Short mmCIF file of C-alpha atoms and ligand atoms in Angstrom, two decimals:
data_model
loop_
_atom_site.label_atom_id
_atom_site.label_comp_id
_atom_site.label_asym_id
_atom_site.label_seq_id
_atom_site.Cartn_x
_atom_site.Cartn_y
_atom_site.Cartn_z
CA MET A 88 -21.02 21.91 4.87
CA THR A 89 -22.09 19.61 2.44
CA GLU A 90 -25.78 17.55 3.40
CA THR A 91 -25.29 14.34 3.37
CA MET A 92 -27.48 11.58 3.02
CA THR A 93 -27.37 8.08 3.92
CA HIS A 94 -28.82 6.31 0.58
CA THR A 95 -30.55 3.58 -0.18
CA ASP A 96 -27.29 1.37 -0.97
CA THR A 97 -25.71 2.82 2.67
CA VAL A 98 -23.69 -0.69 3.74
CA PRO A 99 -23.88 -0.57 7.27
CA LEU A 100 -20.47 -0.97 9.19
CA ARG A 101 -19.79 -3.36 11.84
CA LEU A 102 -16.63 -4.63 13.70
CA LEU A 103 -15.85 -8.31 14.09
CA ILE A 104 -15.13 -9.18 17.39
CA ASP A 105 -14.60 -13.27 18.70
CA GLY A 106 -16.53 -14.17 14.90
CA GLU A 107 -19.62 -11.81 16.40
CA TRP A 108 -20.71 -9.15 14.36
CA ILE A 109 -20.87 -6.29 16.30
CA ASP A 110 -22.45 -2.39 16.41
CA GLY A 111 -19.50 -0.83 17.86
CA ALA A 112 -20.56 1.93 20.50
CA GLY A 113 -18.40 4.60 19.60
CA ALA A 114 -19.10 7.62 17.58
CA GLY A 115 -21.15 7.42 14.33
CA LEU A 116 -18.90 7.35 11.00
CA GLU A 117 -20.37 8.21 7.97
CA SER A 118 -18.18 6.95 5.05
CA THR A 119 -18.68 9.39 2.12
CA SER A 120 -17.73 9.51 -1.57
CA PRO A 121 -14.84 11.66 -2.00
CA ALA A 122 -16.52 12.46 -6.09
CA ASP A 123 -20.00 13.12 -4.25
CA PRO A 124 -19.46 14.01 -0.98
CA GLY A 125 -23.55 13.85 0.04
CA HIS A 126 -23.51 9.82 -0.65
CA VAL A 127 -22.73 8.48 2.44
CA VAL A 128 -21.33 5.01 0.59
CA ALA A 129 -21.35 2.86 4.57
CA ALA A 130 -21.94 4.22 8.32
CA GLY A 131 -22.19 2.59 11.51
CA GLY A 132 -20.85 3.17 15.36
CA THR A 133 -17.08 3.13 15.92
CA ALA A 134 -14.79 0.69 18.06
CA THR A 135 -14.59 2.31 21.28
CA GLU A 136 -11.12 1.18 23.46
CA ALA A 137 -13.11 -1.48 25.01
CA ASP A 138 -13.77 -3.16 22.03
CA VAL A 139 -9.75 -2.98 21.20
CA ARG A 140 -8.94 -4.78 23.96
CA SER A 141 -12.17 -7.37 23.47
CA ALA A 142 -10.37 -7.63 19.80
CA MET A 143 -7.48 -8.62 21.63
CA SER A 144 -8.78 -10.91 24.03
CA ALA A 145 -10.29 -12.97 21.71
CA ALA A 146 -7.24 -13.15 19.35
CA ARG A 147 -5.37 -13.90 22.17
CA ALA A 148 -7.66 -16.94 23.37
CA ALA A 149 -8.29 -17.88 19.82
CA ALA A 150 -4.16 -18.09 18.82
CA SER A 151 -2.99 -21.48 20.55
CA GLY A 152 -6.06 -23.60 18.51
CA TRP A 153 -5.02 -21.39 15.32
CA ALA A 154 -1.13 -22.13 15.49
CA ALA A 155 -1.76 -26.15 15.78
CA THR A 156 -4.38 -25.88 13.17
CA PRO A 157 -2.47 -27.42 9.74
CA MET A 158 -0.92 -25.14 7.33
CA ALA A 159 -3.57 -26.85 4.74
CA GLU A 160 -6.18 -25.69 6.12
CA ARG A 161 -5.53 -23.14 7.42
CA GLY A 162 -4.86 -21.92 3.93
CA SER A 163 -7.96 -23.57 2.67
CA TYR A 164 -9.82 -20.64 4.47
CA LEU A 165 -7.97 -18.14 2.02
CA ALA A 166 -8.57 -20.09 -1.24
CA ARG A 167 -12.19 -20.05 -0.49
CA ALA A 168 -12.72 -16.44 0.63
CA ALA A 169 -10.15 -15.75 -2.89
CA ALA A 170 -13.09 -17.36 -4.19
CA ILE A 171 -15.77 -15.06 -2.77
CA ILE A 172 -13.71 -12.04 -3.72
CA THR A 173 -13.05 -12.70 -6.84
CA ALA A 174 -17.11 -13.56 -7.54
CA ASN A 175 -17.81 -10.25 -5.84
CA ALA A 176 -14.97 -8.45 -7.78
CA ASP A 177 -17.39 -6.14 -9.84
CA ALA A 178 -19.71 -5.39 -7.32
CA TRP A 179 -16.88 -4.33 -4.94
CA GLY A 180 -15.15 -3.07 -7.06
CA ALA A 181 -17.40 -0.58 -7.90
CA GLU A 182 -18.19 -0.03 -4.42
CA LEU A 183 -13.88 0.68 -4.28
CA ALA A 184 -14.17 3.57 -6.17
CA ARG A 185 -17.26 5.08 -4.99
CA GLU A 186 -15.18 5.46 -1.80
CA GLU A 187 -11.51 5.70 -2.28
CA GLY A 188 -12.08 7.48 -5.29
CA LYS A 189 -9.94 5.48 -7.89
CA THR A 190 -11.31 4.45 -11.25
CA ALA A 191 -13.96 1.27 -10.91
CA ALA A 192 -11.25 -0.11 -13.41
CA GLU A 193 -8.57 0.36 -11.14
CA GLY A 194 -11.02 -0.89 -7.57
CA LYS A 195 -11.98 -4.01 -9.48
CA GLY A 196 -8.20 -4.74 -10.22
CA GLU A 197 -7.67 -4.31 -6.67
CA VAL A 198 -10.09 -6.55 -5.25
CA LEU A 199 -8.93 -9.14 -7.90
CA ARG A 200 -5.80 -8.77 -6.82
CA ALA A 201 -6.93 -9.13 -2.93
CA ALA A 202 -7.90 -12.20 -4.61
CA GLN A 203 -4.92 -13.39 -6.28
CA ILE A 204 -3.26 -12.65 -3.03
CA LEU A 205 -4.87 -14.45 -1.20
CA THR A 206 -4.91 -17.46 -3.27
CA TYR A 207 -0.95 -16.99 -3.64
CA TYR A 208 -0.76 -17.13 0.58
CA SER A 209 -2.96 -20.35 0.40
CA ALA A 210 -0.65 -22.73 -0.45
CA GLU A 211 2.26 -20.80 0.98
CA GLY A 212 1.72 -21.87 4.47
CA ASP A 213 3.13 -26.01 2.95
CA ARG A 214 6.19 -23.95 1.55
CA LEU A 215 7.30 -22.77 4.91
CA ALA A 216 10.45 -25.19 5.35
CA GLY A 217 13.53 -24.59 8.12
CA ASP A 218 16.65 -25.46 8.14
CA VAL A 219 18.61 -28.67 9.39
CA PHE A 220 22.32 -27.87 10.58
CA SER A 221 25.32 -30.65 11.96
CA SER A 222 26.57 -29.63 14.79
CA PRO A 223 30.20 -29.85 16.39
CA ARG A 224 29.45 -32.57 18.71
CA ARG A 225 28.12 -36.53 18.14
CA GLY A 226 25.60 -37.68 18.26
CA GLU A 227 23.28 -34.23 17.52
CA GLN A 228 21.39 -32.00 15.31
CA ILE A 229 20.61 -28.72 15.36
CA LEU A 230 17.15 -27.98 13.50
CA VAL A 231 15.87 -24.49 12.68
CA THR A 232 11.76 -24.10 12.96
CA ARG A 233 9.15 -21.45 11.96
CA LYS A 234 6.44 -20.77 14.81
CA PRO A 235 4.09 -17.75 14.33
CA LEU A 236 4.54 -14.47 16.33
CA GLY A 237 0.93 -15.12 17.93
CA VAL A 238 -1.64 -11.96 18.36
CA VAL A 239 -0.67 -9.48 15.09
CA GLY A 240 -1.62 -5.87 14.84
CA VAL A 241 -2.61 -4.87 11.13
CA ILE A 242 -3.17 -0.86 10.26
CA THR A 243 -3.70 -0.03 6.69
CA PRO A 244 -4.16 3.23 4.91
CA PHE A 245 -7.21 3.83 2.44
CA ASN A 246 -5.30 4.27 -0.56
CA PHE A 247 -5.59 0.19 -1.24
CA PRO A 248 -8.18 -0.49 1.40
CA ILE A 249 -8.64 -4.36 -0.19
CA ALA A 250 -4.75 -5.12 -1.21
CA ILE A 251 -2.53 -3.68 1.35
CA PRO A 252 -4.96 -5.28 4.21
CA ALA A 253 -4.88 -9.25 2.14
CA TRP A 254 -1.23 -8.66 1.33
CA LYS A 255 -0.46 -8.47 5.22
CA ILE A 256 -3.52 -10.77 6.50
CA ALA A 257 -2.78 -13.41 3.98
CA PRO A 258 0.39 -14.00 5.35
CA ALA A 259 -0.22 -13.50 9.05
CA LEU A 260 -2.74 -15.87 8.83
CA VAL A 261 -1.46 -18.43 7.14
CA PHE A 262 1.78 -18.71 9.07
CA GLY A 263 -0.31 -19.06 12.59
CA ASN A 264 -1.21 -15.87 14.37
CA THR A 265 -4.15 -14.19 14.89
CA VAL A 266 -4.81 -10.79 14.05
CA VAL A 267 -6.57 -7.52 15.10
CA TRP A 268 -7.14 -5.22 12.15
CA LYS A 269 -7.49 -1.32 12.13
CA PRO A 270 -8.51 -0.45 8.63
CA ALA A 271 -8.39 3.50 7.70
CA SER A 272 -11.67 4.61 8.94
CA THR A 273 -11.88 6.74 5.28
CA VAL A 274 -12.30 4.04 3.58
CA PRO A 275 -13.89 1.11 5.61
CA LEU A 276 -16.46 -0.57 3.18
CA LEU A 277 -13.71 -2.49 1.69
CA ALA A 278 -12.25 -3.66 5.08
CA LEU A 279 -15.83 -5.11 5.95
CA ARG A 280 -16.04 -6.87 2.27
CA LEU A 281 -12.83 -8.65 2.96
CA ALA A 282 -13.69 -9.82 6.72
CA GLN A 283 -17.22 -10.97 5.32
CA ALA A 284 -15.50 -13.12 2.82
CA LEU A 285 -12.93 -14.90 5.87
CA VAL A 286 -16.20 -15.05 7.67
CA GLU A 287 -17.68 -16.67 5.14
CA ALA A 288 -15.04 -18.91 4.30
CA GLY A 289 -15.20 -20.44 7.63
CA LEU A 290 -12.47 -18.09 9.21
CA PRO A 291 -12.93 -19.29 13.52
CA ALA A 292 -14.24 -17.30 16.06
CA GLY A 293 -11.30 -14.76 16.76
CA VAL A 294 -8.95 -15.54 14.17
CA LEU A 295 -9.70 -12.36 12.39
CA ASN A 296 -10.68 -9.06 14.10
CA LEU A 297 -11.87 -5.88 12.61
CA VAL A 298 -11.95 -2.62 14.35
CA ILE A 299 -13.27 0.32 12.73
CA GLY A 300 -12.52 3.66 14.43
CA PRO A 301 -10.23 6.59 14.88
CA GLY A 302 -6.45 6.24 14.61
CA SER A 303 -6.71 6.78 18.04
CA LEU A 304 -7.42 2.82 18.20
CA GLY A 305 -3.99 2.73 17.60
CA ASN A 306 -2.55 3.64 20.17
CA GLU A 307 -4.83 0.32 21.97
CA ILE A 308 -3.42 -2.48 19.93
CA VAL A 309 0.82 -1.46 19.92
CA ASN A 310 0.11 -0.45 23.45
CA HIS A 311 -1.74 -3.86 24.46
CA PRO A 312 0.19 -6.54 26.44
CA ASP A 313 -1.06 -9.10 24.51
CA LEU A 314 0.46 -7.94 21.28
CA ASP A 315 3.05 -10.21 19.63
CA GLY A 316 3.88 -8.14 16.22
CA LEU A 317 2.59 -5.33 14.28
CA THR A 318 2.29 -4.36 10.60
CA PHE A 319 2.12 -0.91 9.50
CA THR A 320 1.67 0.89 5.83
CA GLY A 321 0.46 4.70 6.19
CA SER A 322 1.90 7.80 6.70
CA THR A 323 5.28 8.13 7.53
CA GLY A 324 4.79 10.57 10.66
CA VAL A 325 2.09 7.77 11.84
CA GLY A 326 4.76 4.70 12.01
CA ARG A 327 7.55 6.95 13.14
CA LYS A 328 5.09 7.10 16.52
CA LEU A 329 3.86 3.06 16.12
CA ALA A 330 7.66 2.35 15.75
CA ALA A 331 8.64 4.31 18.54
CA ALA A 332 6.04 2.78 20.15
CA ALA A 333 6.38 -1.23 19.27
CA ALA A 334 9.84 -0.50 20.28
CA ALA A 335 9.74 0.11 23.93
CA ALA A 336 7.19 -2.64 24.21
CA GLY A 337 9.81 -4.89 22.63
CA VAL A 338 7.22 -5.57 19.38
CA PRO A 339 8.47 -6.62 16.41
CA ILE A 340 6.84 -4.14 13.94
CA GLN A 341 6.84 -3.50 10.25
CA ALA A 342 6.12 -0.04 8.97
CA GLU A 343 6.12 0.41 5.29
CA MET A 344 5.92 4.15 4.51
CA GLY A 345 5.90 6.73 2.40
CA GLY A 346 7.82 7.67 -0.96
CA LYS A 347 8.59 10.42 -3.26
CA ASN A 348 10.08 7.57 -6.07
CA ALA A 349 11.33 8.92 -9.61
CA SER A 350 11.17 8.21 -13.33
CA VAL A 351 14.67 9.04 -14.48
CA VAL A 352 14.06 8.90 -18.62
CA LEU A 353 17.75 9.01 -20.60
CA ASP A 354 18.58 10.34 -24.09
CA ASP A 355 18.47 6.73 -25.49
CA ALA A 356 15.46 6.14 -23.95
CA ASP A 357 12.13 4.93 -25.99
CA VAL A 358 9.98 7.81 -25.65
CA GLU A 359 6.73 6.80 -26.38
CA LEU A 360 7.22 3.78 -23.85
CA ALA A 361 8.20 5.82 -21.25
CA VAL A 362 5.60 8.24 -21.47
CA GLU A 363 2.63 6.26 -20.90
CA GLN A 364 4.56 4.14 -18.48
CA VAL A 365 4.89 7.69 -16.34
CA LEU A 366 1.69 8.85 -17.04
CA PHE A 367 0.17 5.38 -15.64
CA GLY A 368 2.99 5.69 -12.50
CA ALA A 369 1.94 9.60 -11.91
CA PHE A 370 -1.47 9.56 -12.07
CA ARG A 371 -2.95 6.57 -12.32
CA SER A 372 -4.88 6.19 -8.80
CA THR A 373 -4.36 9.83 -8.71
CA GLY A 374 -1.19 9.99 -7.57
CA GLN A 375 -1.93 8.20 -4.04
CA LYS A 376 0.18 5.15 -3.96
CA CYS A 377 3.47 5.53 -1.98
CA THR A 378 5.56 3.52 -4.89
CA ALA A 379 3.55 6.73 -7.13
CA THR A 380 6.32 8.39 -9.50
CA SER A 381 6.96 12.07 -7.98
CA ARG A 382 9.61 13.11 -9.58
CA LEU A 383 10.71 12.84 -12.64
CA ILE A 384 14.25 13.41 -13.94
CA LEU A 385 14.51 14.26 -17.51
CA GLN A 386 18.17 13.84 -19.82
CA GLU A 387 18.57 16.98 -21.55
CA GLU A 388 18.37 15.60 -24.93
CA ILE A 389 14.81 13.96 -25.08
CA ALA A 390 13.19 16.69 -22.19
CA ASP A 391 11.62 18.71 -24.84
CA ALA A 392 10.12 15.84 -26.66
CA PHE A 393 9.32 14.26 -24.08
CA LEU A 394 7.52 16.79 -22.02
CA ALA A 395 5.67 17.98 -25.18
CA ARG A 396 3.89 14.39 -25.55
CA LEU A 397 4.01 13.86 -21.99
CA HIS A 398 1.38 16.67 -21.95
CA GLU A 399 -0.80 16.22 -24.80
CA ARG A 400 -1.17 12.53 -23.53
CA LEU A 401 -2.71 14.35 -20.30
CA SER A 402 -4.93 16.74 -21.78
CA GLU A 403 -6.40 13.36 -23.46
CA TRP A 404 -6.67 12.57 -19.97
CA LYS A 405 -10.16 12.56 -18.64
CA THR A 406 -10.55 14.02 -14.92
CA GLY A 407 -13.65 13.24 -13.24
CA ASP A 408 -16.60 10.61 -11.89
CA PRO A 409 -14.38 7.69 -10.89
CA THR A 410 -17.56 5.08 -11.58
CA ASP A 411 -17.55 6.91 -15.82
CA PRO A 412 -16.08 3.89 -17.45
CA SER A 413 -14.62 6.70 -19.56
CA VAL A 414 -12.34 8.82 -16.71
CA HIS A 415 -8.89 8.12 -16.22
CA MET A 416 -8.33 10.02 -12.66
CA GLY A 417 -10.95 10.33 -10.02
CA PRO A 418 -10.54 12.74 -6.97
CA VAL A 419 -8.27 12.69 -4.38
CA VAL A 420 -9.24 10.89 -0.99
CA SER A 421 -11.63 13.93 0.86
CA GLY A 422 -11.67 17.61 0.47
CA PRO A 423 -9.11 18.22 3.59
CA ALA A 424 -6.24 16.21 1.26
CA ALA A 425 -7.08 18.26 -2.00
CA GLU A 426 -6.51 21.27 0.24
CA GLN A 427 -3.67 20.18 1.26
CA ILE A 428 -1.80 19.60 -2.57
CA ARG A 429 -3.77 22.45 -3.28
CA ALA A 430 -1.73 24.47 -0.50
CA GLY A 431 1.46 21.84 -1.46
CA ILE A 432 1.73 23.28 -5.17
CA ALA A 433 1.20 27.19 -4.55
CA ALA A 434 4.49 26.75 -2.73
CA SER A 435 6.01 24.76 -5.01
CA ILE A 436 5.57 27.83 -7.22
CA ALA A 437 6.12 30.23 -4.82
CA GLN A 438 9.23 28.46 -4.72
CA GLY A 439 10.19 29.07 -8.19
CA ALA A 440 8.59 26.18 -10.18
CA VAL A 441 6.56 26.73 -13.55
CA VAL A 442 3.20 24.77 -14.46
CA THR A 443 3.54 23.20 -16.95
CA PHE A 444 0.72 21.39 -17.75
CA GLU A 445 -3.01 21.63 -15.63
CA GLY A 446 -5.80 19.41 -16.35
CA ASP A 447 -9.13 20.45 -16.19
CA VAL A 448 -11.12 19.65 -12.87
CA ALA A 449 -13.77 22.90 -13.72
CA GLY A 450 -17.11 22.23 -11.85
CA LEU A 451 -15.75 18.91 -10.11
CA GLY A 452 -16.08 18.45 -6.54
CA ASP A 453 -13.84 20.24 -3.67
CA ALA A 454 -11.87 16.65 -3.32
CA PHE A 455 -10.60 17.09 -7.36
CA VAL A 456 -7.24 18.30 -8.20
CA ALA A 457 -5.94 18.83 -11.67
CA PRO A 458 -3.28 16.49 -12.77
CA THR A 459 0.38 19.02 -12.59
CA VAL A 460 3.26 19.11 -14.07
CA LEU A 461 5.61 21.32 -12.48
CA GLU A 462 9.13 22.19 -13.82
CA LEU A 463 11.20 23.20 -11.07
CA PRO A 464 14.57 26.03 -10.78
CA ALA A 465 18.01 24.60 -9.65
CA GLY A 466 17.26 24.85 -5.26
CA GLU A 467 15.05 23.54 -2.66
CA ASN A 468 11.68 23.39 -3.95
CA ASN A 469 8.76 21.48 -1.38
CA ALA A 470 7.70 19.32 -4.79
CA TRP A 471 11.19 17.71 -4.83
CA SER A 472 10.69 16.46 -1.52
CA GLU A 473 7.91 16.65 0.12
CA GLU A 474 5.38 13.09 -0.55
CA PHE A 475 2.05 15.53 -1.67
CA PHE A 476 0.09 12.12 -2.25
CA GLY A 477 -1.69 13.31 -5.73
CA PRO A 478 -1.35 13.63 -8.97
CA VAL A 479 1.75 16.08 -9.10
CA LEU A 480 5.02 15.71 -10.83
CA ALA A 481 8.01 17.68 -10.19
CA VAL A 482 9.89 17.91 -13.31
CA ARG A 483 13.85 18.28 -13.44
CA ARG A 484 16.96 18.05 -15.91
CA VAL A 485 20.07 16.96 -15.92
CA ALA A 486 22.96 16.46 -18.67
CA THR A 487 24.89 13.55 -17.98
CA THR A 488 23.65 9.94 -16.66
CA GLU A 489 25.56 10.11 -13.39
CA GLN A 490 23.44 13.23 -13.00
CA ALA A 491 20.47 11.36 -13.20
CA PHE A 492 21.32 8.83 -10.43
CA GLU A 493 22.55 11.43 -7.95
CA LEU A 494 19.41 13.44 -8.06
CA ALA A 495 17.51 9.64 -7.88
CA ASN A 496 18.79 9.30 -4.58
CA ASP A 497 18.08 13.14 -3.03
CA SER A 498 15.32 12.17 -1.34
CA GLU A 499 15.15 10.85 1.95
CA TYR A 500 13.16 7.87 1.03
CA GLY A 501 14.14 4.82 -1.48
CA LEU A 502 10.63 3.39 -2.20
CA SER A 503 10.94 2.99 -6.05
CA CYS A 504 12.54 3.50 -9.30
CA ALA A 505 11.72 3.81 -13.05
CA LEU A 506 14.56 3.88 -14.84
CA PHE A 507 13.92 3.98 -18.62
CA THR A 508 16.47 3.60 -21.29
CA GLN A 509 17.63 1.10 -23.63
CA ASP A 510 21.35 0.81 -22.77
CA LEU A 511 21.79 -3.06 -20.53
CA SER A 512 24.85 -1.30 -19.03
CA LYS A 513 22.81 1.89 -17.96
CA ALA A 514 20.34 -0.01 -16.31
CA LEU A 515 23.26 -2.32 -15.07
CA ALA A 516 24.56 0.94 -12.87
CA ALA A 517 21.87 1.79 -11.88
CA MET A 518 21.48 -1.78 -9.98
CA GLU A 519 24.41 -0.74 -7.89
CA LYS A 520 23.89 3.08 -8.13
CA ILE A 521 20.07 4.46 -7.38
CA ASP A 522 19.21 3.44 -3.35
CA VAL A 523 15.88 2.14 -3.65
CA GLY A 524 13.87 -1.03 -2.43
CA ILE A 525 12.56 -1.75 -5.67
CA LEU A 526 13.93 -0.60 -8.95
CA HIS A 527 11.74 -0.30 -12.31
CA VAL A 528 13.57 -0.54 -15.57
CA ASN A 529 11.25 0.63 -18.40
CA SER A 530 8.14 -0.06 -16.66
CA GLU A 531 6.22 2.39 -14.30
CA SER A 532 7.31 3.26 -10.11
CA ALA A 533 4.10 1.44 -9.33
CA GLY A 534 3.26 -2.18 -8.67
CA ALA A 535 4.10 -5.66 -6.57
CA ASP A 536 3.26 -8.97 -7.06
CA PRO A 537 3.32 -11.39 -3.98
CA HIS A 538 6.19 -13.44 -4.53
CA VAL A 539 8.35 -11.31 -4.47
CA PRO A 540 9.62 -8.40 -1.85
CA PHE A 541 8.28 -5.38 -1.23
CA GLY A 542 8.96 -2.34 0.44
CA GLY A 543 11.72 0.84 0.38
CA ALA A 544 14.84 1.98 1.43
CA LYS A 545 15.98 4.88 3.49
CA LYS A 546 13.19 6.10 5.20
CA SER A 547 10.46 4.90 3.14
CA GLY A 548 10.64 1.20 5.59
CA TYR A 549 11.06 0.53 9.05
CA GLY A 550 11.52 -3.57 9.80
CA PRO A 551 11.64 -6.20 7.76
CA LYS A 552 10.42 -6.02 4.01
CA GLU A 553 6.57 -7.27 3.28
CA GLN A 554 5.60 -10.21 0.83
CA GLY A 555 7.39 -13.18 -0.98
CA GLY A 556 10.14 -14.42 1.45
CA ALA A 557 10.32 -11.54 3.34
CA ALA A 558 6.66 -12.00 4.50
CA LYS A 559 7.03 -15.26 6.88
CA GLU A 560 11.07 -13.63 8.06
CA PHE A 561 8.06 -10.85 9.89
CA PHE A 562 5.45 -13.36 10.67
CA THR A 563 7.19 -16.15 11.86
CA HIS A 564 10.42 -16.60 14.64
CA THR A 565 12.75 -19.36 14.99
CA THR A 566 13.60 -22.01 17.03
CA THR A 567 17.01 -23.39 17.11
CA VAL A 568 16.91 -26.46 18.31
CA TYR A 569 18.94 -28.75 19.55
CA LEU A 570 18.38 -32.48 19.61
CA ARG A 571 20.30 -35.73 20.21
CA GLY A 572 19.03 -38.75 21.22
CA ALA A 573 18.77 -39.60 24.78
C1 UN1 B 843 1.28 -0.60 -5.66
O1 UN1 B 843 2.00 -0.05 -6.27
O2 UN1 B 843 0.37 -1.29 -6.72
O3 UN1 B 843 0.43 2.33 0.17
C2 UN1 B 843 0.88 -0.87 -3.97
C3 UN1 B 843 1.00 1.93 -1.47
C4 UN1 B 843 2.06 0.75 -1.59
C5 UN1 B 843 1.19 -0.32 -2.34
C6 UN1 B 843 1.66 0.60 -3.47
N1 UN1 B 843 2.56 0.02 0.58
O4 UN1 B 843 0.85 2.87 -1.68
#
């Protein structure tokens, strides 16, 4: 066991319930840095089940007042919070890197992305349009209006501790819902920062409630009678349990879960561009994105040249302290997560995978996993089918474009795919044949923009997608009004 110590920069964690910052009465939580497990980044008491119930009651009590608040006013809190987040981007980006393990540049980028998402949604309320239909009856019109769901539960993962919450909470709030939010307890500090920004922006009491604590609190949220909707991003196992509980409670759920995303590089691709994009897709954020490239399908003619260049670029890729600006890749989120990834790599090798590249992590801590490229023989292999959520790329070669598309679809998941080709007809064929929620042509498999839908096909997602026009579909429901003069 590593000895932990409270550093002078350890941030006290608090819960936000009904506008008050309170100390959680549950077990103490110490959030440590995966690069330096002796460093306690944030610490405090966790929420108890009673705290979750108080948060749900506060959200219920605030719901009708918030729903009646004009759209523009609701949006103005998001715009002010975006400005506060932007002003703190350097400091909070560094905190994110220290607590989660992505590089400081990526941390700052994510903080700024959260601000951009809030800015986008600050005006989205004004764009919420309904429909007017003609009626088959004289003297009548039929209107379809949108209303908030009410109290929304938000459960978010560790890997984007401020951007994913922003893209769930911002539309939830602007469309008139109140929120009870449970972030990942492994990376709670950026949740505190986002909540602080919204409180400082003047958000009324009870509209956003933050409960930091173990996964079991999710059960309390999903089973609470005041819950009107639940949005979740995280593991497939947890997502399916929450979806079953939400269905039993008759509550709509939006669940974003796993991915096993392929990059497909065809013979005619621009290899230099494809290598760079696959490198980013597979290894940025240490591969801890549900949109990360974890499968690579190479057409035979370019396979050797592609791999040689990828290995060369990877050997220039520095793994280490994520707060060091010269570092390209930090640790994964924790020692146990790293252990699981290493076990996955070992199992893949036992099934015949050949390691074609392994990076250098000598002398780094337990949470560091070497960036690894595995070439797989034909047949079953866990590195092909299981999401490792780490810096591991499984490679297969194919002869034809058709085989490449078939292999890309050879997964229970269907979140994203990246295709590298200079042939428009192949890109058009991929649009038809590759079964994913997000298809990139000549860019990496990761990435999302607030104004377009985000989410997966097949087992990657359950319920409505996120962001863009999809957000209003989930965070509002319609009332069909038959309107006749008396
Ligand atoms: C991105 O690709 O930039 O959990 C965002 C995840 C996804 C978000 C990916 N829901 O990794």
